[in-house]
Coordinates of C-alpha atoms in Angstrom, one line a residue:
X1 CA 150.5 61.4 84.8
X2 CA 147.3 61.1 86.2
X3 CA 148.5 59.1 89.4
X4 CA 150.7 62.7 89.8
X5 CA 147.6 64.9 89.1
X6 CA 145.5 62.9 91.8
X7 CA 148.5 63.0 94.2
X8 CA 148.3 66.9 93.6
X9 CA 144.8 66.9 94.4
X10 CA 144.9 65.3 97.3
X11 CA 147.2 67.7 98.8
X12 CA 144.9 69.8 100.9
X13 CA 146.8 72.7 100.6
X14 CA 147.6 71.9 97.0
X15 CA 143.8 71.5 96.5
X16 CA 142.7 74.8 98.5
X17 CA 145.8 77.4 95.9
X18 CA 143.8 75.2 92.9
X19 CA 140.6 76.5 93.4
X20 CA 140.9 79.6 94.8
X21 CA 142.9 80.3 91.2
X22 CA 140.5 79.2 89.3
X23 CA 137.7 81.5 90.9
X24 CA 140.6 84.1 90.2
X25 CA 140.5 83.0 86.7
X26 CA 136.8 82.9 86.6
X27 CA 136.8 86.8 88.3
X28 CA 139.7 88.4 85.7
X29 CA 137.8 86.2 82.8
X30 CA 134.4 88.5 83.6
X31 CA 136.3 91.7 83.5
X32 CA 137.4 90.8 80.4
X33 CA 134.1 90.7 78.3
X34 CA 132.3 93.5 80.7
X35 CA 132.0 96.5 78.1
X36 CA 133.3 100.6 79.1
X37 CA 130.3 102.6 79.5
X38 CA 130.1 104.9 77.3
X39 CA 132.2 103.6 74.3
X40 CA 130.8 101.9 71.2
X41 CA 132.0 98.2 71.0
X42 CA 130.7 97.7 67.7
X43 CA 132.9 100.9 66.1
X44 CA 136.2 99.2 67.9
X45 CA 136.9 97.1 64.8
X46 CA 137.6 99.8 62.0
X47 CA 140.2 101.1 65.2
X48 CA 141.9 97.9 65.7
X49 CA 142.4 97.6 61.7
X50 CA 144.4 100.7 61.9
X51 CA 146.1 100.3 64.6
X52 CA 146.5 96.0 64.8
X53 CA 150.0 95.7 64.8
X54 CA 150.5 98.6 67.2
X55 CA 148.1 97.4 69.9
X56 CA 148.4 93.8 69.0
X57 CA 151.2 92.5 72.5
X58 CA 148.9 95.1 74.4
X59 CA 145.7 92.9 73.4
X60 CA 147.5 89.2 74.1
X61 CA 148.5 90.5 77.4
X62 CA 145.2 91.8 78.5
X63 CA 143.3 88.5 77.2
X64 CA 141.6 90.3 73.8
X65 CA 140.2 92.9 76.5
X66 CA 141.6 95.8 74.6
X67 CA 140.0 95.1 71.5
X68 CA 136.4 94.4 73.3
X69 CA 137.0 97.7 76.0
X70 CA 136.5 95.8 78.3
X71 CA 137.1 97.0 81.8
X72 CA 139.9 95.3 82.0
X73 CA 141.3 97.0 78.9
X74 CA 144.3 98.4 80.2
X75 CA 145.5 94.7 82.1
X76 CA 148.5 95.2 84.3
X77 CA 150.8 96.8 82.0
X78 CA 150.6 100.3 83.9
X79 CA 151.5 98.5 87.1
X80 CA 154.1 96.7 85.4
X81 CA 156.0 99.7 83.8
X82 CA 156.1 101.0 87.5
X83 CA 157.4 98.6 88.5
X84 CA 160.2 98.6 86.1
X85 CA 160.4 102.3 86.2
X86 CA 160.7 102.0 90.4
X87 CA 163.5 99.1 89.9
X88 CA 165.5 101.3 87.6
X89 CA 165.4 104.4 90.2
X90 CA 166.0 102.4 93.0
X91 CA 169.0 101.6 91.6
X92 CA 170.0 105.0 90.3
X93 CA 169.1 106.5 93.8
X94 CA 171.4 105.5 96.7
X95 CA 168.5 107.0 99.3
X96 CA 165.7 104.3 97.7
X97 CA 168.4 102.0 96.8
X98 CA 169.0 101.6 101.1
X99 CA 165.6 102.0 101.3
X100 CA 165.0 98.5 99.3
X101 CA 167.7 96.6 101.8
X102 CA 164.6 97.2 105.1
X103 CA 161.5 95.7 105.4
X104 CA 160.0 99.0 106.3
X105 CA 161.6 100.8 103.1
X106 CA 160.1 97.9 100.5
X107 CA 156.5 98.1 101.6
X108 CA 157.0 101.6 101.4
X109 CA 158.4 101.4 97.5
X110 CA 155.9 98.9 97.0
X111 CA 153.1 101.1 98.0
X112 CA 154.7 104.1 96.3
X113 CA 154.9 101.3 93.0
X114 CA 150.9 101.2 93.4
X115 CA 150.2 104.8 93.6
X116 CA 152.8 105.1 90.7
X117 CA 150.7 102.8 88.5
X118 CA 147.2 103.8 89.0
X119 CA 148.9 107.6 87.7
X120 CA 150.3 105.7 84.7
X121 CA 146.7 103.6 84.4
X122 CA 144.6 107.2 84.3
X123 CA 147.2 108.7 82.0
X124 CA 146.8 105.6 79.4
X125 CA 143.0 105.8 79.8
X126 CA 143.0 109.8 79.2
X127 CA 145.3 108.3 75.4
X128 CA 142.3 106.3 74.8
X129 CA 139.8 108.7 75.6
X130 CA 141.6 110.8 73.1
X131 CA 141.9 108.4 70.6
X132 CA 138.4 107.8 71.0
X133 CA 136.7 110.7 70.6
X134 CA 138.7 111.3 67.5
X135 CA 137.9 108.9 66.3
X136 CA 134.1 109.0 67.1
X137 CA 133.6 106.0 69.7
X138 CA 132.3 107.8 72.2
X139 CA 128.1 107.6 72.8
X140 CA 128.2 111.1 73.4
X141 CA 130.8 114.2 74.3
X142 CA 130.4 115.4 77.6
X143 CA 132.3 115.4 80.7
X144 CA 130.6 112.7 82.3
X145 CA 131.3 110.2 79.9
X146 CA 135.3 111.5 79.8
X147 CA 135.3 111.0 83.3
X148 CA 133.5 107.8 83.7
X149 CA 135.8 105.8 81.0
X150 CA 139.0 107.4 82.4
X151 CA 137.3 106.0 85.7
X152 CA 136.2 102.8 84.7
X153 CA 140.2 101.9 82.8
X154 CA 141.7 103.1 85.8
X155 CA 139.7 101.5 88.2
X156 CA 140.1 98.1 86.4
X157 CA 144.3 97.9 86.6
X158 CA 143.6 98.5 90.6
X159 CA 141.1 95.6 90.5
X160 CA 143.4 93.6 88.6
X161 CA 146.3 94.8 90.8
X162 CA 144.4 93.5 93.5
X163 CA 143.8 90.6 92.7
X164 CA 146.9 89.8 91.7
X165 CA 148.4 90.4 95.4
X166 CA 145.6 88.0 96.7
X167 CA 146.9 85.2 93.7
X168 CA 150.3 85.4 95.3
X169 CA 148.8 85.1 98.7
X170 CA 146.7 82.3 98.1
X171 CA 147.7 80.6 94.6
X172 CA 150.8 79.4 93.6
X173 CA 153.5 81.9 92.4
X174 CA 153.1 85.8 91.4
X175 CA 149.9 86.5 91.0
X176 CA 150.3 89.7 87.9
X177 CA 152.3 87.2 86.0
X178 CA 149.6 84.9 86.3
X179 CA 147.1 87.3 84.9
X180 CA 148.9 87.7 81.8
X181 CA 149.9 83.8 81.4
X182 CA 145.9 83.3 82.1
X183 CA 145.4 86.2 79.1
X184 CA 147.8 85.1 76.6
X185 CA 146.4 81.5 77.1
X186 CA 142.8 82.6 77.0
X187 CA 144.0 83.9 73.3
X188 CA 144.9 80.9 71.8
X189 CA 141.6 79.4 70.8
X190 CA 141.1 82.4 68.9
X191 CA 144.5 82.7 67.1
X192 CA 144.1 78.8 66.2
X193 CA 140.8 79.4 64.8
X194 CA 142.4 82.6 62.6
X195 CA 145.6 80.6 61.6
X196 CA 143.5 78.2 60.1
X197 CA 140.7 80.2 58.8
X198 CA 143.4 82.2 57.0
X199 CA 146.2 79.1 56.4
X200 CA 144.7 76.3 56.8
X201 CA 141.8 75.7 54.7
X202 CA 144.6 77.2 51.4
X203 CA 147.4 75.6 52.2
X204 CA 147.5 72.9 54.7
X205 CA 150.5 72.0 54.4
X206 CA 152.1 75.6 55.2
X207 CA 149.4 75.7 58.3
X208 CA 151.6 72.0 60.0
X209 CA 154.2 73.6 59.1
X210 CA 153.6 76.9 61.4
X211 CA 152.5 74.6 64.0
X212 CA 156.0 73.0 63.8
X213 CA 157.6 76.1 64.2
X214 CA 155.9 77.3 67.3
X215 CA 156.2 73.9 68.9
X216 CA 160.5 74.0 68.0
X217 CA 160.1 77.6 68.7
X218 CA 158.5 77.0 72.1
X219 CA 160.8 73.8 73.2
X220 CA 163.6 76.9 71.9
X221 CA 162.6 78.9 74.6
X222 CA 162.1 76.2 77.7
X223 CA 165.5 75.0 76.9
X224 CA 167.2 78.4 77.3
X225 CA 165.0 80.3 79.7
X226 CA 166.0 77.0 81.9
X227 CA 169.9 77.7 81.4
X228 CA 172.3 79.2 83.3
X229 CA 176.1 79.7 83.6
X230 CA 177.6 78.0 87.2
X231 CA 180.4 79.9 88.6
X232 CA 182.5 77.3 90.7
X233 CA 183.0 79.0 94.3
X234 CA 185.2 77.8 97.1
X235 CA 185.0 78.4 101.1
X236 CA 187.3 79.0 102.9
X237 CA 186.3 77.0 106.5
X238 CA 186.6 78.2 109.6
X239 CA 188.2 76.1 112.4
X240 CA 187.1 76.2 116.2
X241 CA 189.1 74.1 118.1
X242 CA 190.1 70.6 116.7
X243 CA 186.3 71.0 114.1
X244 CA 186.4 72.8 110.6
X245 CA 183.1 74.6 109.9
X246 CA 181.8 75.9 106.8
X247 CA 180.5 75.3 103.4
X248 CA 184.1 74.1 101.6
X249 CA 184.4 73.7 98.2
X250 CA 181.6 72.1 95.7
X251 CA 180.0 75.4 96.0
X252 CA 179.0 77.4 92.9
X253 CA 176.5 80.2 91.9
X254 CA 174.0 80.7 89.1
X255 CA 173.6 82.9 86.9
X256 CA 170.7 82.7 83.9
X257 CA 171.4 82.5 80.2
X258 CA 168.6 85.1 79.9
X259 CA 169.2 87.1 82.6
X260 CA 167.2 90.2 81.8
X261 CA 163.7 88.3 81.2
X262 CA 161.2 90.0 78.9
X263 CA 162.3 93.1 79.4
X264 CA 164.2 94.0 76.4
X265 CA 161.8 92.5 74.3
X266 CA 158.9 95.0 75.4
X267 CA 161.6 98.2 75.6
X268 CA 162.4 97.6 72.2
X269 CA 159.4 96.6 70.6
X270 CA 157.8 100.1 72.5
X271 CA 160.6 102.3 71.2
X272 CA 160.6 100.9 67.6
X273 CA 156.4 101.3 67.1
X274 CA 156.3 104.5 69.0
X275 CA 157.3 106.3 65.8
X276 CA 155.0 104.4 63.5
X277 CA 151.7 104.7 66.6
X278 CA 152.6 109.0 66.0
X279 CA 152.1 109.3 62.8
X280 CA 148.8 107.2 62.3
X281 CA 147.1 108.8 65.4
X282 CA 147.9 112.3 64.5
X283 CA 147.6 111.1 60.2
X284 CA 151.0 112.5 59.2
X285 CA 151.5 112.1 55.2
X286 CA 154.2 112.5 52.7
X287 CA 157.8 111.7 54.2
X288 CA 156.4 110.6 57.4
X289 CA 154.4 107.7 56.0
X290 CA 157.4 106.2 54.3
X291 CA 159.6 106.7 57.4
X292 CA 156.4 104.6 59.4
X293 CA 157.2 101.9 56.6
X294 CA 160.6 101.5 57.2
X295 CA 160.8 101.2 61.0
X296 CA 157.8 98.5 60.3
X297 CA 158.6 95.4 62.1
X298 CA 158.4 93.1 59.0
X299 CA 160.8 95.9 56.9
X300 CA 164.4 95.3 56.9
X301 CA 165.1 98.4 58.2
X302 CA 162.8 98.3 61.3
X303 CA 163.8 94.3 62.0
X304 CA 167.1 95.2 62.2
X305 CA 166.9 98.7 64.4
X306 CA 164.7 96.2 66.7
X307 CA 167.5 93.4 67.3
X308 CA 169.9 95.9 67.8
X309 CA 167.9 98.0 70.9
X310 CA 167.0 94.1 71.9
X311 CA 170.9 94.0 72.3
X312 CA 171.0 97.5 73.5
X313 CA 168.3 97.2 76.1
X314 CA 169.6 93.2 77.2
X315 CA 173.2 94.6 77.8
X316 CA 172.0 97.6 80.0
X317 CA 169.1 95.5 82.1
X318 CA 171.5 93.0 82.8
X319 CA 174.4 95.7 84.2
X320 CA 171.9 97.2 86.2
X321 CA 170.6 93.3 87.7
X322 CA 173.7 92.1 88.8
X323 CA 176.9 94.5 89.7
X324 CA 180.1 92.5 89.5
X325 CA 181.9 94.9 91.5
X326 CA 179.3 94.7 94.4
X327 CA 178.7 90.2 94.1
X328 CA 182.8 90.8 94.4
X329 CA 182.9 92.5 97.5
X330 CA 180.1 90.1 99.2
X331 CA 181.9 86.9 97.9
X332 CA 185.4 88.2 99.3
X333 CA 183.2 89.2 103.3
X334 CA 181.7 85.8 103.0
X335 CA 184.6 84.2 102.8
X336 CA 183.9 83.0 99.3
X337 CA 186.8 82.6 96.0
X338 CA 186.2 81.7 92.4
X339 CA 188.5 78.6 91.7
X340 CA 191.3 80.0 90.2
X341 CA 191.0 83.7 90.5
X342 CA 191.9 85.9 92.9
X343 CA 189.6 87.7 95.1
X344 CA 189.4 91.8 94.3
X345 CA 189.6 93.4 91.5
X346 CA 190.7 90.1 89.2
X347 CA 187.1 88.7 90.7
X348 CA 185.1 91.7 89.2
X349 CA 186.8 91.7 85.8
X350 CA 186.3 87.7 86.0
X351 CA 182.8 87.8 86.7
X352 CA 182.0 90.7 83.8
X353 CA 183.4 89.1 81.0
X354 CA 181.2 86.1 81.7
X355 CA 178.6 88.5 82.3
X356 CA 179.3 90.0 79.1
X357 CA 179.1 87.0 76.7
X358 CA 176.0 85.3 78.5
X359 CA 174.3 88.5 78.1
X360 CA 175.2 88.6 74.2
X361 CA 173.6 84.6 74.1
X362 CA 170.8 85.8 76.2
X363 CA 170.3 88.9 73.7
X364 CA 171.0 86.8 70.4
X365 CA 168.4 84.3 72.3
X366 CA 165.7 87.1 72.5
X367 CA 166.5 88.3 68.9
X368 CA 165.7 84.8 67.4
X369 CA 162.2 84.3 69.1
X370 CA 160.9 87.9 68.3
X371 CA 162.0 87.5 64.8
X372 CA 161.1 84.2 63.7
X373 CA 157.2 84.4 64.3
X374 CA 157.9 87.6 61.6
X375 CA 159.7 85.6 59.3
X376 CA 156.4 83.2 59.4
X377 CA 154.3 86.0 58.7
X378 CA 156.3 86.9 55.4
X379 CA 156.8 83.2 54.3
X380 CA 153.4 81.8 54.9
X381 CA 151.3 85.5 53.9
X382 CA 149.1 85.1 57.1
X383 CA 149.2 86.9 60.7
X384 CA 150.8 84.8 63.3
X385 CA 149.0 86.3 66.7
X386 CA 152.0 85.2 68.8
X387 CA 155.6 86.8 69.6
X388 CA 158.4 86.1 71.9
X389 CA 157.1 88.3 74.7
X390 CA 154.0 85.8 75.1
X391 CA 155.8 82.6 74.9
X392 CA 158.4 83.9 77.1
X393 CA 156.0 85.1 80.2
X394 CA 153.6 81.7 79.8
X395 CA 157.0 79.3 79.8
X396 CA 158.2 81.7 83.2
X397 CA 154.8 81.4 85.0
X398 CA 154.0 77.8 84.0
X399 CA 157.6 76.6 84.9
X400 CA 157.2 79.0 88.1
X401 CA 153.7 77.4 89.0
X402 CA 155.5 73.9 88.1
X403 CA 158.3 74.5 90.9
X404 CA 155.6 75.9 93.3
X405 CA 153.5 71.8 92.6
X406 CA 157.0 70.4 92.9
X407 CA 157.8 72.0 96.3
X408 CA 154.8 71.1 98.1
X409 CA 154.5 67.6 96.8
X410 CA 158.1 67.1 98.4
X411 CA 157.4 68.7 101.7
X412 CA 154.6 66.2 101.8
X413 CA 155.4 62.9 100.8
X414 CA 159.4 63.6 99.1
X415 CA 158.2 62.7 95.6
X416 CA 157.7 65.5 93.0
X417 CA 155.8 66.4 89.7
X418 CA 158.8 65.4 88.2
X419 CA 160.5 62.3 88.8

């Protein structure tokens, strides 16, 4: 192991993406712990009581910055749910959906995704300012302290925006998923430290055995994020004179277990707490409490509505990702058949039913690892500050980072991280 990590580091180029992410890391570290002006830090607490398990994925993904205001408060996420957003109407559009096939028309969507997100960023900050002065967290009411934390919130997601275009430039993989990965790992010191204030020291026993879970739960998710489904292709080859060319049979195409990513996940989870984030911000009472108790994420009630939109959201991502009428159509130009099916319409109803039951194992997948660190919470009595969306982004950005490591330690001596 260490023989590989020297190898790694004496990989110029290897070395050079190393550092120049951890300076990253040391940059997106400082943002994290460099207070809003004009918001009171040390009146945050009674806030995040109330509202915990509302803004608790928010604060793993931004690295605890959300619960310290920090400039960095509002992470990514803006730019992130443009992004999604953008996808989702490139797809519905034909214009943008042509648009996305030139290089012209993608920087131009990208740009547009960026403009997109700094809107969404100031409209999230103008919630907290809200919330805020509600709440009496604000040093003062005037105009010039509105404007300069709307400011300060929006100007951090550009920062952060920037920075992660110049982590995919110079690191090693995408550079915003790296900023959460860094985030949700720069959390775990803390949430070890609460497990066991809160487990440990009164039941020892039940604290090894959470442990155990995560690490099952975590080899859980490597295993499946890592599958996928091969469909066996064939080639037809081309002759040109007394030579055959082409690719022949052997062929076959991949397609993942969990084919719609994290996305359901953070649909559903946002749909489910919406209600339940209403009523304590505006204090509803009477019929509206109890309906904020039921869609809970630890009620019955509320678990169950959440796997189903998990299943809801997974099915409808995944139709919208990969079009079995359209991979069809390319497959028969290129020349391509699926052993044993005819090319057409047989093809496209081929490929959806397989579409269809990988989706419902990728779904039932994504059910198991949001629900079981809830099921920990009720069994053991203590907070488990951890869910599937975290573990799923840091497995797909260390396993990404991983195949970055492994494809420049082949291109320089044919020997990988991995052997």
């Amino acid at each position: 192991m260490f023989k590989k990590l020297k190898e790694i580091w004496g990989i110029t180029t290897l070395r050079k993406k190393i550092i120049f992410m951890i300076l990253m890391l040391a940059v997106i570290r400082l943002g994290n712990i460099i207070p809003t002006p004009g918001v009171k830090p040390e009146a945050l607490s009674g806030l995040f009581s109330k509202y915990g398990d509302n803004f608790g994925l928010i604060d793993s993904i931004t690295g605890g910055a959300l619960k310290k205001m920090a400039i960095f408060a509002l992470g990514v996420l803006p730019y992130i749910n443009a992004s999604i957003i953008m996808n989702l109407v490139t797809i519905a559009i034909p214009a943008m959906e042509k648009m996305s096939k030139e290089e012209d028309g993608r920087k131009k969507i990208a740009q547009i995704t960026r403009y997109f997100g700094m809107g969404l960023a100031a409209i999230s900050a103008t919630g907290l300012l809200i919330t805020f002065r509600a709440s009496g967290l604000l040093v003062e009411n005037s105009m010039l302290i509105y404007t300069s934390v709307v400011a300060t919130l929006t100007a951090g997601t550009a920062i952060l925006v920037w920075l992660g275009d110049r982590i995919t430039e110079g690191g090693l993989g995408n550079g915003t998923s790296f900023i959460i990965f860094a985030n949700i790992l720069s959390n775990m010191p803390e949430t070890g430290k609460i497990l066991w204030s809160t487990l440990g020291k009164t039941n020892p026993i039940g604290f090894w055995m959470v442990i155990l879970f995560i690490v099952l739960l975590l080899a859980f998710v490597v295993y499946v994020n890592e599958g996928e489904r091969r469909i066996q292709v064939d080639y037809a080859k081309k002759m040109a004179g007394r030579s055959a060319y082409g690719i022949g049979n052997g062929s076959f195409i991949p397609i993942k277990v969990n084919l719609s990513g994290v996305l359901p996940l953070i649909f559903a989870v946002s749909v489910v707490q919406f209600p339940e984030l209403m009523i304590k911000t505006f204090n509803f009472g009477g019929i509206w409490v109890k309906i904020g108790n039921y869609l809970s994420l630890t009620h019955p009630v509320g678990a169950t509505i959440y796997i189903l939109l998990i299943f809801f959201f997974a099915y409808f991502y995944s139709t919208i990702q990969f079009n079995p009428l359209e991979f069809s159509e390319n497959l028969k130009k290129s020349g391509g058949t699926i052993t044993g099916i005819r090319p057409g319409a047989s093809t496209s109803e081929y490929i959806r039913n397989i579409l269809s039951k990988i989706t419902f194992v990728g779904a039932g997948f994504l059910s198991v690892i949001a629900i079981v660190p809830i099921l920990m919470e009720l069994v053991f009595k203590t907070k488990i500050a951890f869910g599937g969306t975290s573990l799923l982004i840091a497995v797909g950005v260390a396993m990404e980072v991983l195949r970055q490591v492994e494809a420049h330690m082949i291109s320089k001596n044919y020997q990988g991280f991995i052997k």
